[in-house]
PDB file of C-alpha atoms in Angstrom:
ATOM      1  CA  UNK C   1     -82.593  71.164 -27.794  1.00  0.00           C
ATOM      2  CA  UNK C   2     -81.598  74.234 -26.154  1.00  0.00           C
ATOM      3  CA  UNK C   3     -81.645  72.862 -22.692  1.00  0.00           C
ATOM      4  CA  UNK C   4     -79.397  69.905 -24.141  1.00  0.00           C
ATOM      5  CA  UNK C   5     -76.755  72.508 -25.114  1.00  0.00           C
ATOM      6  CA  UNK C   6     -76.718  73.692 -22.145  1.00  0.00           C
ATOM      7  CA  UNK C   7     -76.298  70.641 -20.410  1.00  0.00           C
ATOM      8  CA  UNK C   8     -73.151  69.337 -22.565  1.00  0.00           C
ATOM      9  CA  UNK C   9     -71.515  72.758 -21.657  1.00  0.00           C
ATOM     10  CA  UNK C  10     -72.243  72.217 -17.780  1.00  0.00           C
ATOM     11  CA  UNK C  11     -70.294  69.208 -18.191  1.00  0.00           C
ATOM     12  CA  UNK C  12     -67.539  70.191 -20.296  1.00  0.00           C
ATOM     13  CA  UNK C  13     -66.826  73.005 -17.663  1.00  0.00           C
ATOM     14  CA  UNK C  14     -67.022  70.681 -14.895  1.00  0.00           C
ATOM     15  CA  UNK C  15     -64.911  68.109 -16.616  1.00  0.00           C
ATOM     16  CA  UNK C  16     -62.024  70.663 -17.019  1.00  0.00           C
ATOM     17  CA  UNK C  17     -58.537  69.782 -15.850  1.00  0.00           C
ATOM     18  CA  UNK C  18     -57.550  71.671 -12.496  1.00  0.00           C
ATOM     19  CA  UNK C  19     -54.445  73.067 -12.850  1.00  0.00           C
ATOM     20  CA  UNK C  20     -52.531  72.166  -9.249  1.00  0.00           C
ATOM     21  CA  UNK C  21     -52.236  74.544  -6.729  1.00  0.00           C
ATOM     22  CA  UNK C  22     -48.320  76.167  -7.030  1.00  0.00           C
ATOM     23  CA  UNK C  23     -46.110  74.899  -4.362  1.00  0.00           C
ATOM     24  CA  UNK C  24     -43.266  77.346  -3.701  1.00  0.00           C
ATOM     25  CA  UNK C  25     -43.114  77.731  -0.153  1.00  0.00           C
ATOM     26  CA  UNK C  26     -39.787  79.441  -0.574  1.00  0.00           C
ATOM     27  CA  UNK C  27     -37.835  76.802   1.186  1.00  0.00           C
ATOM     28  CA  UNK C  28     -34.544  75.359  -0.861  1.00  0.00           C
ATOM     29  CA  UNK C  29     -32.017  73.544   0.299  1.00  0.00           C
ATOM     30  CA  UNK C  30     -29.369  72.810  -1.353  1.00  0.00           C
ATOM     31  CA  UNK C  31     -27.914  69.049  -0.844  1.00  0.00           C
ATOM     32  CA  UNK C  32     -26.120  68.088  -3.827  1.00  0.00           C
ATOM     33  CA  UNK C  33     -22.639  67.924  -1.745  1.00  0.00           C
ATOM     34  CA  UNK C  34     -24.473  64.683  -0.469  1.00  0.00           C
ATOM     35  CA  UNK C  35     -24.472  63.209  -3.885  1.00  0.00           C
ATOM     36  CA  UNK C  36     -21.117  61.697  -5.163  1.00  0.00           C
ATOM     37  CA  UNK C  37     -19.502  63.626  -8.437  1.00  0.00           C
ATOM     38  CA  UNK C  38     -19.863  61.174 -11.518  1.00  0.00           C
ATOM     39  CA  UNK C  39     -17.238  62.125 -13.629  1.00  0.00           C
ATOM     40  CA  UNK C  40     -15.402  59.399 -16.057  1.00  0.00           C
ATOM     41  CA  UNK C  41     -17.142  56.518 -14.834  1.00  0.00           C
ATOM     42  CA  UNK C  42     -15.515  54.230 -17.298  1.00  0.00           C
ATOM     43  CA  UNK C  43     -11.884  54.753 -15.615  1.00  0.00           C
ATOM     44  CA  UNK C  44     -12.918  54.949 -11.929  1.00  0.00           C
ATOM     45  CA  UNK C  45     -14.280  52.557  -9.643  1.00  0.00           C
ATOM     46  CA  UNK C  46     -17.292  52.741  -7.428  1.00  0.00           C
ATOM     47  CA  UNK C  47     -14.716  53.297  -4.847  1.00  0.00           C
ATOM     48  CA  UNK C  48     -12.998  56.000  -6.443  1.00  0.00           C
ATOM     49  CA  UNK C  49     -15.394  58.334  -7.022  1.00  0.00           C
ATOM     50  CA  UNK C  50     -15.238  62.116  -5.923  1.00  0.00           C
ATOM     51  CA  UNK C  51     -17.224  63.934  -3.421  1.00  0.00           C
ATOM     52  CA  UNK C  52     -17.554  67.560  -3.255  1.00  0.00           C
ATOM     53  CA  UNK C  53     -15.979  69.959  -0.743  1.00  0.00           C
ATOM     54  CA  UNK C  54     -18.093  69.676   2.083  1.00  0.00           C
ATOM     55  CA  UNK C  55     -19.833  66.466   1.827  1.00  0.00           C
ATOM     56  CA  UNK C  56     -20.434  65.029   5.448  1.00  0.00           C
ATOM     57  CA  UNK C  57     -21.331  62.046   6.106  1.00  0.00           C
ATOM     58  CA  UNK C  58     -24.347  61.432   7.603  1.00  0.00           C
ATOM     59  CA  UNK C  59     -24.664  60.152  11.195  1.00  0.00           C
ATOM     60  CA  UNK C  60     -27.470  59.110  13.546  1.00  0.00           C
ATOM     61  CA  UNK C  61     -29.712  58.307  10.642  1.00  0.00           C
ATOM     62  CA  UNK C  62     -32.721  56.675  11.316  1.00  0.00           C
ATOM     63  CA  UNK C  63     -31.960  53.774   8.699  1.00  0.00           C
ATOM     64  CA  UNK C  64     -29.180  52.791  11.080  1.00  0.00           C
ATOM     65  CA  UNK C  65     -31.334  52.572  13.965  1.00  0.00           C
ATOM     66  CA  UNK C  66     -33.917  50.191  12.100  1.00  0.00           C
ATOM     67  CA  UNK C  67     -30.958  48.171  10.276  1.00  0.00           C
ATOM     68  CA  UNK C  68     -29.798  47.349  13.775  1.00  0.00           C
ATOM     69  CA  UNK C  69     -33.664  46.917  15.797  1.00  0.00           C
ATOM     70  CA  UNK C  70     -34.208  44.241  12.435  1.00  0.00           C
ATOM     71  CA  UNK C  71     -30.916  42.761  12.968  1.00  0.00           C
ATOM     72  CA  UNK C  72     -32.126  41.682  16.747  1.00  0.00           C
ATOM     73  CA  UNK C  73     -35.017  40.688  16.167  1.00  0.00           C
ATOM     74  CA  UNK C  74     -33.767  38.397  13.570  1.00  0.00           C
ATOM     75  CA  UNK C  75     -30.927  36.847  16.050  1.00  0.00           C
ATOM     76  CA  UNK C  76     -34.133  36.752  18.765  1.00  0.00           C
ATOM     77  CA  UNK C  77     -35.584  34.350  16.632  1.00  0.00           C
ATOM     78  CA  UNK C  78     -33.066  33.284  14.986  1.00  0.00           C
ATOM     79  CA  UNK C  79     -32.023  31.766  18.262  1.00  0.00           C
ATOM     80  CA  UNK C  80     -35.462  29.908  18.485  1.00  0.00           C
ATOM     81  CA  UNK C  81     -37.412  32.091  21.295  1.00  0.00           C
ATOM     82  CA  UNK C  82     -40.642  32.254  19.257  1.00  0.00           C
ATOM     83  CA  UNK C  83     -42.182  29.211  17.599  1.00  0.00           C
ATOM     84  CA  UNK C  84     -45.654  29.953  15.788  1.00  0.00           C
ATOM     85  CA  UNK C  85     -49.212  28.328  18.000  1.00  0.00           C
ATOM     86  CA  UNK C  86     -52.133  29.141  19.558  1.00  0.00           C
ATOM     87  CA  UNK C  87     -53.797  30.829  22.445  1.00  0.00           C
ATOM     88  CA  UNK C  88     -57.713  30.874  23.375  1.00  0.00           C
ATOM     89  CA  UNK C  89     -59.137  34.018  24.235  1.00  0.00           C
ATOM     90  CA  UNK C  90     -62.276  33.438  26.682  1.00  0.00           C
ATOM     91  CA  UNK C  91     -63.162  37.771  27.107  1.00  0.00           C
ATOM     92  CA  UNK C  92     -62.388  40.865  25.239  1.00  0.00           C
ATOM     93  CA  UNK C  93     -64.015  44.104  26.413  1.00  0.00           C
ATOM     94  CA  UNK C  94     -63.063  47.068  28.371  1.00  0.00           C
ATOM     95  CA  UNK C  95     -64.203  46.565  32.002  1.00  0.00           C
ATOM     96  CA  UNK C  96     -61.565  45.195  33.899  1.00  0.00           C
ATOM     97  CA  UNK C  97     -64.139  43.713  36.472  1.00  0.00           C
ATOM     98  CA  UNK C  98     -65.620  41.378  34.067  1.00  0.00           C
ATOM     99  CA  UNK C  99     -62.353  40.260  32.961  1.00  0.00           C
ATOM    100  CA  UNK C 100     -61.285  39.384  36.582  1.00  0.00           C
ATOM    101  CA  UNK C 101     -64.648  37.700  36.963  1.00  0.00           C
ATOM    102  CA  UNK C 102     -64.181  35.699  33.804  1.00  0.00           C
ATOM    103  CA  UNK C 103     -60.370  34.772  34.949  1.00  0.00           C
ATOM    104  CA  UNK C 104     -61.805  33.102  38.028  1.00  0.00           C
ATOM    105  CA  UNK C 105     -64.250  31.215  35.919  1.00  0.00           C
ATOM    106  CA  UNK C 106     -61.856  29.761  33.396  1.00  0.00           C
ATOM    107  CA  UNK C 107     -59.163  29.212  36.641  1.00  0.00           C
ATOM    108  CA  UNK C 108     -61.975  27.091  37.883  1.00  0.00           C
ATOM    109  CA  UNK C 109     -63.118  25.488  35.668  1.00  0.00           C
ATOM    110  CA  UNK C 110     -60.177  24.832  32.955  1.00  0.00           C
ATOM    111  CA  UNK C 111     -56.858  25.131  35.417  1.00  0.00           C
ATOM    112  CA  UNK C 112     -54.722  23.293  33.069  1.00  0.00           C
ATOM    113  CA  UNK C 113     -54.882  26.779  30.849  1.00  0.00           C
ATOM    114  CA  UNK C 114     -52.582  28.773  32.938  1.00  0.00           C
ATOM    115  CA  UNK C 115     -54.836  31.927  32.011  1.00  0.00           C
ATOM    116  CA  UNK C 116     -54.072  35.661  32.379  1.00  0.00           C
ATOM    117  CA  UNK C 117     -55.208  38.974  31.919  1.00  0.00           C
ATOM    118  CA  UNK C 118     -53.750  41.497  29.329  1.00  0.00           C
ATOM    119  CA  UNK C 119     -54.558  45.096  28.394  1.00  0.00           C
ATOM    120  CA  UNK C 120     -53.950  46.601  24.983  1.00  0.00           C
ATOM    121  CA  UNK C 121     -55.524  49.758  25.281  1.00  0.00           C
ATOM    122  CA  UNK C 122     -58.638  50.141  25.559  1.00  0.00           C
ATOM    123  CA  UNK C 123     -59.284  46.334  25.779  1.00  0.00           C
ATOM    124  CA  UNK C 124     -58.733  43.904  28.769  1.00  0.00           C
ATOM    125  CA  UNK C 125     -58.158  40.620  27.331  1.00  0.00           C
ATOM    126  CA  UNK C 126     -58.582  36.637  29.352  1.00  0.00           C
ATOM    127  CA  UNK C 127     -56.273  34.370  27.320  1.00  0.00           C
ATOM    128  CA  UNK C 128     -55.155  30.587  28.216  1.00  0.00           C
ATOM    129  CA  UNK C 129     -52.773  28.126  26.683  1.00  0.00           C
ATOM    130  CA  UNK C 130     -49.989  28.225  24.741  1.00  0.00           C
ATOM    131  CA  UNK C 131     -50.819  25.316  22.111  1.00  0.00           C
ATOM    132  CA  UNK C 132     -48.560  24.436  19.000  1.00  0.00           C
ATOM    133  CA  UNK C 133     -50.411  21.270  17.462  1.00  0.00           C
ATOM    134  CA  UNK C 134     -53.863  23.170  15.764  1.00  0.00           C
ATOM    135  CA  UNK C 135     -55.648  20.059  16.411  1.00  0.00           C
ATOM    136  CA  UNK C 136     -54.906  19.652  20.281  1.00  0.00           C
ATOM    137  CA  UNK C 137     -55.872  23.707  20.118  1.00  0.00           C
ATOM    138  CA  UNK C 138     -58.980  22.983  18.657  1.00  0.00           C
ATOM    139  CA  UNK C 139     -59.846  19.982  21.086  1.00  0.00           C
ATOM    140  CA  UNK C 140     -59.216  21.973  24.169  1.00  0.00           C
ATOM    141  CA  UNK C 141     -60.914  25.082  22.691  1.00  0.00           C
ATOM    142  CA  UNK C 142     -64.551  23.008  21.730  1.00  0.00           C
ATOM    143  CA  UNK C 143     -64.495  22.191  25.315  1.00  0.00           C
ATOM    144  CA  UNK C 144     -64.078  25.774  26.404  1.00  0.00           C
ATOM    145  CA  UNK C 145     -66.478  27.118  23.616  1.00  0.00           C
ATOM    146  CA  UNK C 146     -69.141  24.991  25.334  1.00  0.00           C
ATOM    147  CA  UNK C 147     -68.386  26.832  29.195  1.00  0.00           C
ATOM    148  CA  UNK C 148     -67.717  30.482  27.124  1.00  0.00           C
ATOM    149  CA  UNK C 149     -69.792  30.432  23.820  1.00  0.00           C
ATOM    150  CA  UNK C 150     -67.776  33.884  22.714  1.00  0.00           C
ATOM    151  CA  UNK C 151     -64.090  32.155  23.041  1.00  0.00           C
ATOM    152  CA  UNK C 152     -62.035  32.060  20.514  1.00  0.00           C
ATOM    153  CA  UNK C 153     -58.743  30.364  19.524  1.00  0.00           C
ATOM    154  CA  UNK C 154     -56.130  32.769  18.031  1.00  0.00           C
ATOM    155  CA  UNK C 155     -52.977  32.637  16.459  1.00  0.00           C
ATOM    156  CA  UNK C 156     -50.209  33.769  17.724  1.00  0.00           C
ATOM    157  CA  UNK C 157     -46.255  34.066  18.307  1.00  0.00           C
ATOM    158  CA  UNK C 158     -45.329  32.287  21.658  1.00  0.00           C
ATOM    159  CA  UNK C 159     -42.516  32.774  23.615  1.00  0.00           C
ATOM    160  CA  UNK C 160     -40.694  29.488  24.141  1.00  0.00           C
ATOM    161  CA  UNK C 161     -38.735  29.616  27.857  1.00  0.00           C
ATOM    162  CA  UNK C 162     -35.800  27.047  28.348  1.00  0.00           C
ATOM    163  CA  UNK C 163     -36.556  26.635  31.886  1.00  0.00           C
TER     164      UNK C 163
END
């Protein structure tokens, strides 16, 4: 009985809260002039509230910059450069030998592919065709399974040219 005491005290102890460590670093900053004064909101438009002395506003902010990055990429495919499809990936690894070696094989053998090497660090990638119809994909790709048993068709954002 004893030892059962003891045990529900253990574990009462242990189950205490933690109180959080304190986290006054002593910095402070003060940047209330960045907020707008709300006084009579009832009388005053959103346009006519008051600042306080010394408000600056703020330039070169980083929102800005990502606004304007989303904004082109948006008109980029807006515009119709990227269309959704497929691409077959014969090799994946991190020799750049064997990847060489397996572009020659699938240049052989499936020329149609227009193949290429890529590197994405640390991985040298073979990839071939640029297919938008999943079923003409996966007819070409059974037929390269059966030359490279560890291909595989991937999906992927392809970049249409207007040549």
């Amino acid at each position: 009985m004893r030892t059962h005491r003891l045990i529900l005290l253990l574990a009462l102890v242990a189950c205490k809260a933690k109180v959080p460590a304190s986290s006054s670093s002593g910095y402070s900053e003060d940047l209330s002039v960045h907020r707008p004064q709300l006084t009579d909101l009832q009388t005053e438009s959103p346009a006519e509230l008051k600042v306080k002395e010394g408000y600056t506003p703020l330039s070169n902010h980083l929102k800005e910059e990502l606004d304007s990055i989303a904004k082109i990429s948006y008109e980029r495919n807006k515009a119709g450069r990227r269309v959704d499809g497929y691409v077959i990936q014969v090799y994946s690894g991190t020799t750049r030998d064997e990847a060489n070696e397996a572009l020659t094989m699938v240049i052989e053998q499936f020329p149609e592919l227009e193949s290429k090497i890529s590197y994405r660090q640390p991985n040298f990638r073979v990839r071939g065709g640029k297919f938008t119809d999943r079923l003409e994909a996966n007819r070409i790709y059974n037929e390269v399974k059966a030359s490279f048993p560890n291909a595989l068709l991937i999906p992927e954002r392809l970049v249409i040219s207007y040549e």
